Amino acid sequence: MSVTRVAYAADGWGEGELWFEGTRLVWHELPRPRPPSTGPHPHPGGGVHSRLPLRSTIPAKGARVGDATVPDVRRLVHTLERYFRGECVRFEDVELDLDGLSEFQRAIARTLRAVPYGEVVSYGELARSSGHPNAQRAAGTFCAQNRYPLILPCHRVVAADGLGSYGSLGLEYKRRLLELEGVSL
Protein backbone atom coordinates (compact mmCIF):
# COMPACT_ATOMS: atom_id res chain seq x y z
CA MET A 1 0.00 0.00 0.00
CA SER A 2 1.30 3.46 -0.78
CA VAL A 3 1.91 6.19 1.74
CA THR A 4 0.29 9.59 1.27
CA ARG A 5 1.74 12.85 2.56
CA VAL A 6 -0.58 15.67 3.54
CA ALA A 7 0.76 19.06 4.58
CA TYR A 8 -1.17 21.45 6.79
CA ALA A 9 -0.59 24.99 7.99
CA ALA A 10 -1.12 26.19 11.55
CA ASP A 11 -1.19 29.97 11.86
CA GLY A 12 1.69 31.18 13.99
CA TRP A 13 3.27 27.71 14.13
CA GLY A 14 4.28 26.83 10.59
CA GLU A 15 3.72 23.82 8.36
CA GLY A 16 3.12 20.31 9.64
CA GLU A 17 2.98 17.02 7.79
CA LEU A 18 0.91 13.87 8.12
CA TRP A 19 1.66 10.55 6.41
CA PHE A 20 -1.05 7.95 5.95
CA GLU A 21 -1.01 4.35 4.83
CA GLY A 22 -4.61 3.82 3.86
CA THR A 23 -6.60 5.06 6.84
CA ARG A 24 -3.79 4.69 9.37
CA LEU A 25 -1.53 7.54 10.38
CA VAL A 26 2.09 6.38 10.14
CA TRP A 27 3.92 9.64 10.89
CA HIS A 28 3.21 13.19 12.07
CA GLU A 29 5.62 16.12 11.96
CA LEU A 30 4.56 19.02 14.13
CA PRO A 31 4.35 22.40 12.42
CA ARG A 32 7.46 24.48 12.24
CA PRO A 33 8.43 27.47 10.16
CA ARG A 34 9.96 26.34 6.88
CA PRO A 35 11.53 28.27 4.07
CA PRO A 36 9.21 28.19 1.03
CA SER A 37 11.76 26.41 -1.16
CA THR A 38 12.17 23.29 1.00
CA GLY A 39 10.43 20.00 0.40
CA PRO A 40 9.17 17.62 3.05
CA HIS A 41 11.10 17.70 6.29
CA PRO A 42 13.65 14.86 6.38
CA HIS A 43 12.76 12.32 9.03
CA PRO A 44 14.29 9.30 10.68
CA GLY A 45 13.45 6.03 9.03
CA GLY A 46 13.43 7.34 5.46
CA GLY A 47 15.04 4.93 3.07
CA VAL A 48 14.54 1.99 0.80
CA HIS A 49 13.11 -0.31 3.47
CA SER A 50 11.06 2.34 5.23
CA ARG A 51 7.27 2.42 5.30
CA LEU A 52 7.59 6.21 5.36
CA PRO A 53 7.28 8.10 2.12
CA LEU A 54 10.24 8.66 -0.14
CA ARG A 55 8.29 11.34 -2.00
CA SER A 56 5.12 13.31 -1.46
CA THR A 57 1.69 12.48 -2.76
CA ILE A 58 -1.08 14.90 -1.97
CA PRO A 59 -4.51 13.65 -3.00
CA ALA A 60 -6.55 15.69 -5.44
CA LYS A 61 -9.88 17.11 -4.34
CA GLY A 62 -12.41 14.28 -4.25
CA ALA A 63 -9.70 11.61 -4.54
CA ARG A 64 -9.53 8.61 -2.25
CA VAL A 65 -6.71 7.93 0.23
CA GLY A 66 -6.49 4.16 0.49
CA ASP A 67 -9.84 3.05 1.91
CA ALA A 68 -10.59 6.47 3.39
CA THR A 69 -12.02 9.44 1.65
CA VAL A 70 -10.10 12.70 1.51
CA PRO A 71 -12.72 14.38 3.74
CA ASP A 72 -11.58 12.06 6.58
CA VAL A 73 -8.03 13.33 6.13
CA ARG A 74 -9.33 16.89 5.97
CA ARG A 75 -11.21 16.32 9.24
CA LEU A 76 -7.91 15.47 10.98
CA VAL A 77 -6.22 18.49 9.39
CA HIS A 78 -9.12 20.68 10.55
CA THR A 79 -8.85 19.23 14.08
CA LEU A 80 -5.12 19.97 14.15
CA GLU A 81 -5.72 23.52 12.94
CA ARG A 82 -8.32 23.97 15.70
CA TYR A 83 -5.83 22.63 18.26
CA PHE A 84 -3.21 25.17 17.20
CA ARG A 85 -5.80 27.94 17.54
CA GLY A 86 -6.15 26.92 21.20
CA GLU A 87 -9.32 24.84 21.06
CA CYS A 88 -9.63 21.76 23.27
CA VAL A 89 -9.82 18.86 20.82
CA ARG A 90 -9.48 15.10 21.06
CA PHE A 91 -7.71 12.66 18.77
CA GLU A 92 -9.01 9.30 20.06
CA ASP A 93 -10.57 8.44 16.69
CA VAL A 94 -7.27 8.71 14.80
CA GLU A 95 -6.13 5.25 13.72
CA LEU A 96 -2.40 4.81 14.39
CA ASP A 97 0.05 2.33 12.95
CA LEU A 98 1.27 0.58 16.10
CA ASP A 99 2.61 -2.50 14.32
CA GLY A 100 5.98 -3.52 15.68
CA LEU A 101 5.48 -2.01 19.14
CA SER A 102 6.14 -4.15 22.19
CA GLU A 103 3.41 -4.73 24.77
CA PHE A 104 5.15 -2.17 27.01
CA GLN A 105 5.13 0.43 24.22
CA ARG A 106 1.46 -0.26 23.47
CA ALA A 107 0.63 0.21 27.16
CA ILE A 108 2.48 3.54 27.19
CA ALA A 109 0.65 4.61 24.00
CA ARG A 110 -2.77 3.72 25.52
CA THR A 111 -1.96 5.61 28.71
CA LEU A 112 -0.68 8.65 26.80
CA ARG A 113 -3.89 8.86 24.79
CA ALA A 114 -5.79 9.13 28.08
CA VAL A 115 -3.81 12.12 29.41
CA PRO A 116 -6.36 14.94 29.16
CA TYR A 117 -5.89 18.26 27.41
CA GLY A 118 -4.48 20.79 29.86
CA GLU A 119 -3.02 18.24 32.28
CA VAL A 120 0.47 16.84 32.76
CA VAL A 121 1.94 13.66 34.21
CA SER A 122 5.51 12.82 35.11
CA TYR A 123 7.46 10.10 33.31
CA GLY A 124 7.18 8.03 36.52
CA GLU A 125 3.39 8.51 36.68
CA LEU A 126 3.11 7.53 33.01
CA ALA A 127 5.07 4.33 33.64
CA ARG A 128 3.07 3.46 36.79
CA SER A 129 -0.28 4.17 35.09
CA SER A 130 0.79 1.89 32.24
CA GLY A 131 1.37 -0.96 34.69
CA HIS A 132 5.16 -0.65 34.65
CA PRO A 133 6.34 1.02 37.86
CA ASN A 134 10.00 2.09 37.85
CA ALA A 135 10.07 2.20 34.04
CA GLN A 136 10.16 6.00 33.84
CA ARG A 137 13.31 6.06 31.74
CA ALA A 138 11.81 3.61 29.25
CA ALA A 139 8.65 5.75 29.16
CA GLY A 140 10.88 8.74 28.39
CA THR A 141 12.57 6.81 25.59
CA PHE A 142 9.16 5.99 24.12
CA CYS A 143 8.23 9.68 24.22
CA ALA A 144 11.52 10.66 22.58
CA GLN A 145 10.73 8.31 19.67
CA ASN A 146 7.03 9.21 19.40
CA ARG A 147 5.89 9.36 15.74
CA TYR A 148 2.50 10.82 16.71
CA PRO A 149 2.94 14.06 18.65
CA LEU A 150 -0.37 15.52 19.86
CA ILE A 151 -2.21 12.26 19.12
CA LEU A 152 0.06 10.56 21.68
CA PRO A 153 0.66 13.78 23.67
CA CYS A 154 4.20 13.38 24.98
CA HIS A 155 4.35 17.15 25.46
CA ARG A 156 2.08 16.52 28.48
CA VAL A 157 4.75 14.34 30.10
CA VAL A 158 7.20 16.21 32.30
CA ALA A 159 10.18 15.36 34.46
CA ALA A 160 9.71 15.02 38.22
CA ASP A 161 11.85 18.15 38.67
CA GLY A 162 10.66 20.29 35.76
CA LEU A 163 9.73 20.38 32.12
CA GLY A 164 11.84 17.49 30.84
CA SER A 165 12.84 17.55 27.18
CA TYR A 166 11.18 17.71 23.74
CA GLY A 167 13.57 16.45 21.13
CA SER A 168 14.61 18.53 18.15
CA LEU A 169 11.82 21.07 18.63
CA GLY A 170 13.16 21.94 22.08
CA LEU A 171 11.77 23.00 25.40
CA GLU A 172 10.36 26.30 24.16
CA TYR A 173 8.11 24.43 21.73
CA LYS A 174 6.97 22.07 24.51
CA ARG A 175 6.33 25.03 26.81
CA ARG A 176 4.36 26.76 24.06
CA LEU A 177 2.17 23.66 23.51
CA LEU A 178 1.50 23.41 27.24
CA GLU A 179 0.71 27.13 27.48
CA LEU A 180 -1.71 26.71 24.56
CA GLU A 181 -3.50 24.15 26.76
CA GLY A 182 -3.44 26.47 29.79
CA VAL A 183 -0.58 24.72 31.62
CA SER A 184 2.26 26.78 33.06
CA LEU A 185 5.27 25.17 34.73
CSV table of N, CA and C in Angstrom, one decimal, residues 61-151:
chain,number,residue,atom,x,y,z
A,61,LYS,N,-8.6,16.9,-4.9
A,61,LYS,CA,-9.9,17.1,-4.3
A,61,LYS,C,-10.8,16.0,-4.8
A,62,GLY,N,-11.5,15.3,-3.9
A,62,GLY,CA,-12.4,14.3,-4.2
A,62,GLY,C,-11.7,12.9,-4.5
A,63,ALA,N,-10.4,12.9,-4.4
A,63,ALA,CA,-9.7,11.6,-4.5
A,63,ALA,C,-9.9,10.8,-3.3
A,64,ARG,N,-9.5,9.5,-3.4
A,64,ARG,CA,-9.5,8.6,-2.2
A,64,ARG,C,-8.1,8.4,-1.7
A,65,VAL,N,-8.0,8.2,-0.4
A,65,VAL,CA,-6.7,7.9,0.2
A,65,VAL,C,-6.9,6.5,0.8
A,66,GLY,N,-6.3,5.5,0.1
A,66,GLY,CA,-6.5,4.2,0.5
A,66,GLY,C,-8.0,3.8,0.6
A,67,ASP,N,-8.4,3.4,1.7
A,67,ASP,CA,-9.8,3.1,1.9
A,67,ASP,C,-10.6,4.2,2.5
A,68,ALA,N,-9.9,5.3,2.8
A,68,ALA,CA,-10.6,6.5,3.4
A,68,ALA,C,-10.8,7.5,2.3
A,69,THR,N,-11.8,8.3,2.6
A,69,THR,CA,-12.0,9.4,1.6
A,69,THR,C,-11.2,10.6,2.1
A,70,VAL,N,-10.9,11.5,1.2
A,70,VAL,CA,-10.1,12.7,1.5
A,70,VAL,C,-10.8,13.5,2.6
A,71,PRO,N,-12.1,13.6,2.6
A,71,PRO,CA,-12.7,14.4,3.7
A,71,PRO,C,-12.3,13.9,5.1
A,72,ASP,N,-12.1,12.6,5.3
A,72,ASP,CA,-11.6,12.1,6.6
A,72,ASP,C,-10.2,12.6,6.9
A,73,VAL,N,-9.3,12.7,5.9
A,73,VAL,CA,-8.0,13.3,6.1
A,73,VAL,C,-8.2,14.8,6.5
A,74,ARG,N,-9.1,15.5,5.7
A,74,ARG,CA,-9.3,16.9,6.0
A,74,ARG,C,-9.9,17.1,7.4
A,75,ARG,N,-10.7,16.2,7.9
A,75,ARG,CA,-11.2,16.3,9.2
A,75,ARG,C,-10.1,16.3,10.3
A,76,LEU,N,-9.1,15.5,10.1
A,76,LEU,CA,-7.9,15.5,11.0
A,76,LEU,C,-7.1,16.8,10.8
A,77,VAL,N,-6.9,17.2,9.6
A,77,VAL,CA,-6.2,18.5,9.4
A,77,VAL,C,-7.0,19.6,10.1
A,78,HIS,N,-8.3,19.6,9.9
A,78,HIS,CA,-9.1,20.7,10.5
A,78,HIS,C,-9.0,20.6,12.1
A,79,THR,N,-9.0,19.4,12.6
A,79,THR,CA,-8.9,19.2,14.1
A,79,THR,C,-7.5,19.7,14.5
A,80,LEU,N,-6.4,19.5,13.8
A,80,LEU,CA,-5.1,20.0,14.1
A,80,LEU,C,-5.1,21.5,14.1
A,81,GLU,N,-5.7,22.1,13.1
A,81,GLU,CA,-5.7,23.5,12.9
A,81,GLU,C,-6.5,24.1,14.1
A,82,ARG,N,-7.6,23.5,14.5
A,82,ARG,CA,-8.3,24.0,15.7
A,82,ARG,C,-7.5,23.9,17.0
A,83,TYR,N,-6.7,22.8,17.1
A,83,TYR,CA,-5.8,22.6,18.3
A,83,TYR,C,-4.9,23.8,18.3
A,84,PHE,N,-4.2,24.1,17.2
A,84,PHE,CA,-3.2,25.2,17.2
A,84,PHE,C,-3.8,26.6,17.3
A,85,ARG,N,-5.1,26.7,17.2
A,85,ARG,CA,-5.8,27.9,17.5
A,85,ARG,C,-6.2,28.0,19.0
A,86,GLY,N,-5.9,26.9,19.8
A,86,GLY,CA,-6.2,26.9,21.2
A,86,GLY,C,-7.4,26.2,21.6
A,87,GLU,N,-8.1,25.6,20.7
A,87,GLU,CA,-9.3,24.8,21.1
A,87,GLU,C,-9.0,23.5,21.7
A,88,CYS,N,-9.8,23.1,22.7
A,88,CYS,CA,-9.6,21.8,23.3
A,88,CYS,C,-10.2,20.7,22.3
A,89,VAL,N,-9.4,19.9,21.8
A,89,VAL,CA,-9.8,18.9,20.8
A,89,VAL,C,-9.3,17.5,21.3
A,90,ARG,N,-9.9,16.5,20.7
A,90,ARG,CA,-9.5,15.1,21.1
A,90,ARG,C,-9.1,14.4,19.8
A,91,PHE,N,-8.2,13.4,19.9
A,91,PHE,CA,-7.7,12.7,18.8
A,91,PHE,C,-7.9,11.2,18.9
A,92,GLU,N,-8.9,10.7,19.8
A,92,GLU,CA,-9.0,9.3,20.1
A,92,GLU,C,-9.5,8.5,18.8
A,93,ASP,N,-10.1,9.2,17.9
A,93,ASP,CA,-10.6,8.4,16.7
A,93,ASP,C,-9.5,8.3,15.6
A,94,VAL,N,-8.3,8.8,15.8
A,94,VAL,CA,-7.3,8.7,14.8
A,94,VAL,C,-6.6,7.3,14.9
A,95,GLU,N,-6.7,6.6,13.8
A,95,GLU,CA,-6.1,5.2,13.7
A,95,GLU,C,-4.6,5.4,13.5
A,96,LEU,N,-3.9,4.7,14.4
A,96,LEU,CA,-2.4,4.8,14.4
A,96,LEU,C,-1.8,3.5,14.0
A,97,ASP,N,-0.7,3.5,13.3
A,97,ASP,CA,0.0,2.3,13.0
A,97,ASP,C,0.9,2.0,14.2
A,98,LEU,N,0.5,1.0,14.9
A,98,LEU,CA,1.3,0.6,16.1
A,98,LEU,C,1.9,-0.8,15.9
A,99,ASP,N,1.9,-1.2,14.6
A,99,ASP,CA,2.6,-2.5,14.3
A,99,ASP,C,4.1,-2.4,14.7
A,100,GLY,N,4.6,-3.5,15.3
A,100,GLY,CA,6.0,-3.5,15.7
A,100,GLY,C,6.3,-3.0,17.1
A,101,LEU,N,5.2,-2.5,17.8
A,101,LEU,CA,5.5,-2.0,19.1
A,101,LEU,C,5.4,-3.2,20.1
A,102,SER,N,6.2,-3.1,21.1
A,102,SER,CA,6.1,-4.1,22.2
A,102,SER,C,4.9,-3.9,23.0
A,103,GLU,N,4.6,-4.9,23.9
A,103,GLU,CA,3.4,-4.7,24.8
A,103,GLU,C,3.6,-3.5,25.7
A,104,PHE,N,4.8,-3.3,26.2
A,104,PHE,CA,5.1,-2.2,27.0
A,104,PHE,C,4.9,-0.9,26.2
A,105,GLN,N,5.3,-0.8,25.0
A,105,GLN,CA,5.1,0.4,24.2
A,105,GLN,C,3.6,0.7,23.9
A,106,ARG,N,2.9,-0.4,23.7
A,106,ARG,CA,1.5,-0.3,23.5
A,106,ARG,C,0.8,0.2,24.7
A,107,ALA,N,1.2,-0.3,25.9
A,107,ALA,CA,0.6,0.2,27.2
A,107,ALA,C,0.9,1.7,27.4
A,108,ILE,N,2.1,2.1,27.1
A,108,ILE,CA,2.5,3.5,27.2
A,108,ILE,C,1.6,4.4,26.2
A,109,ALA,N,1.5,3.9,25.0
A,109,ALA,CA,0.7,4.6,24.0
A,109,ALA,C,-0.8,4.7,24.5
A,110,ARG,N,-1.4,3.7,25.0
A,110,ARG,CA,-2.8,3.7,25.5
A,110,ARG,C,-2.9,4.7,26.7
A,111,THR,N,-1.9,4.7,27.6
A,111,THR,CA,-2.0,5.6,28.7
A,111,THR,C,-1.8,7.1,28.3
A,112,LEU,N,-0.9,7.3,27.3
A,112,LEU,CA,-0.7,8.7,26.8
A,112,LEU,C,-1.9,9.2,26.2
A,113,ARG,N,-2.7,8.4,25.4
A,113,ARG,CA,-3.9,8.9,24.8
A,113,ARG,C,-4.9,9.3,25.8
A,114,ALA,N,-4.8,8.8,27.0
A,114,ALA,CA,-5.8,9.1,28.1
A,114,ALA,C,-5.4,10.4,28.9
A,115,VAL,N,-4.2,10.9,28.7
A,115,VAL,CA,-3.8,12.1,29.4
A,115,VAL,C,-4.6,13.3,28.8
A,116,PRO,N,-5.5,13.9,29.7
A,116,PRO,CA,-6.4,14.9,29.2
A,116,PRO,C,-5.7,16.2,28.8
A,117,TYR,N,-6.3,16.9,27.8
A,117,TYR,CA,-5.9,18.3,27.4
A,117,TYR,C,-5.8,19.1,28.7
A,118,GLY,N,-4.7,19.9,28.7
A,118,GLY,CA,-4.5,20.8,29.9
A,118,GLY,C,-3.9,20.2,31.1
A,119,GLU,N,-3.6,18.9,31.1
A,119,GLU,CA,-3.0,18.2,32.3
A,119,GLU,C,-1.7,17.7,31.9
A,120,VAL,N,-0.8,17.5,33.0
A,120,VAL,CA,0.5,16.8,32.8
A,120,VAL,C,0.7,15.7,33.7
A,121,VAL,N,1.5,14.8,33.3
A,121,VAL,CA,1.9,13.7,34.2
A,121,VAL,C,3.5,13.6,34.1
A,122,SER,N,4.1,13.0,35.2
A,122,SER,CA,5.5,12.8,35.1
A,122,SER,C,5.8,11.5,34.4
A,123,TYR,N,7.1,11.3,34.0
A,123,TYR,CA,7.5,10.1,33.3
A,123,TYR,C,7.2,8.9,34.2
A,124,GLY,N,7.4,9.1,35.5
A,124,GLY,CA,7.2,8.0,36.5
A,124,GLY,C,5.7,7.7,36.6
A,125,GLU,N,4.8,8.7,36.6
A,125,GLU,CA,3.4,8.5,36.7
A,125,GLU,C,2.9,7.8,35.4
A,126,LEU,N,3.5,8.2,34.3
A,126,LEU,CA,3.1,7.5,33.0
A,126,LEU,C,3.5,6.0,33.1
A,127,ALA,N,4.6,5.7,33.5
A,127,ALA,CA,5.1,4.3,33.6
A,127,ALA,C,4.2,3.6,34.6
A,128,ARG,N,3.9,4.1,35.8
A,128,ARG,CA,3.1,3.5,36.8
A,128,ARG,C,1.7,3.2,36.2
A,129,SER,N,1.1,4.3,35.6
A,129,SER,CA,-0.3,4.2,35.1
A,129,SER,C,-0.4,3.1,34.0
A,130,SER,N,0.7,2.9,33.3
A,130,SER,CA,0.8,1.9,32.2
A,130,SER,C,1.0,0.5,32.8
A,131,GLY,N,1.1,0.4,34.1
A,131,GLY,CA,1.4,-1.0,34.7
A,131,GLY,C,2.8,-1.4,34.8
A,132,HIS,N,3.7,-0.4,34.6
A,132,HIS,CA,5.2,-0.7,34.7
A,132,HIS,C,5.9,0.3,35.6
A,133,PRO,N,5.7,0.1,36.9
A,133,PRO,CA,6.3,1.0,37.9
A,133,PRO,C,7.9,0.9,37.7
A,134,ASN,N,8.5,2.0,38.0
A,134,ASN,CA,10.0,2.1,37.9
A,134,ASN,C,10.5,2.0,36.4
A,135,ALA,N,9.6,2.2,35.4
A,135,ALA,CA,10.1,2.2,34.0
A,135,ALA,C,10.0,3.6,33.5
A,136,GLN,N,10.3,4.6,34.3
A,136,GLN,CA,10.2,6.0,33.8
A,136,GLN,C,11.2,6.3,32.7
A,137,ARG,N,12.3,5.8,32.8
A,137,ARG,CA,13.3,6.1,31.7
A,137,ARG,C,12.9,5.4,30.4
A,138,ALA,N,12.3,4.2,30.5
A,138,ALA,CA,11.8,3.6,29.2
A,138,ALA,C,10.6,4.4,28.7
A,139,ALA,N,9.8,4.9,29.6
A,139,ALA,CA,8.7,5.8,29.2
A,139,ALA,C,9.2,7.0,28.5
A,140,GLY,N,10.3,7.6,29.0
A,140,GLY,CA,10.9,8.7,28.4
A,140,GLY,C,11.5,8.4,27.0
A,141,THR,N,12.0,7.2,26.9
A,141,THR,CA,12.6,6.8,25.6
A,141,THR,C,11.4,6.7,24.6
A,142,PHE,N,10.3,6.1,25.0
A,142,PHE,CA,9.2,6.0,24.1
A,142,PHE,C,8.7,7.4,23.6
A,143,CYS,N,8.6,8.3,24.6
A,143,CYS,CA,8.2,9.7,24.2
A,143,CYS,C,9.2,10.3,23.2
A,144,ALA,N,10.5,10.1,23.5
A,144,ALA,CA,11.5,10.7,22.6
A,144,ALA,C,11.4,10.1,21.1
A,145,GLN,N,10.9,8.9,21.0
A,145,GLN,CA,10.7,8.3,19.7
A,145,GLN,C,9.3,8.4,19.1
A,146,ASN,N,8.4,9.1,19.8
A,146,ASN,CA,7.0,9.2,19.4
A,146,ASN,C,6.8,9.7,18.0
A,147,ARG,N,6.2,9.0,17.1
A,147,ARG,CA,5.9,9.4,15.7
A,147,ARG,C,4.6,10.1,15.6
A,148,TYR,N,3.8,10.3,16.7
A,148,TYR,CA,2.5,10.8,16.7
A,148,TYR,C,2.3,11.9,17.7
A,149,PRO,N,3.1,13.0,17.7
A,149,PRO,CA,2.9,14.1,18.7
A,149,PRO,C,1.5,14.6,18.5
A,150,LEU,N,1.0,15.0,19.6
A,150,LEU,CA,-0.4,15.5,19.9
A,150,LEU,C,-1.4,14.4,20.0
A,151,ILE,N,-1.3,13.4,19.0
A,151,ILE,CA,-2.2,12.3,19.1
A,151,ILE,C,-1.8,11.4,20.3
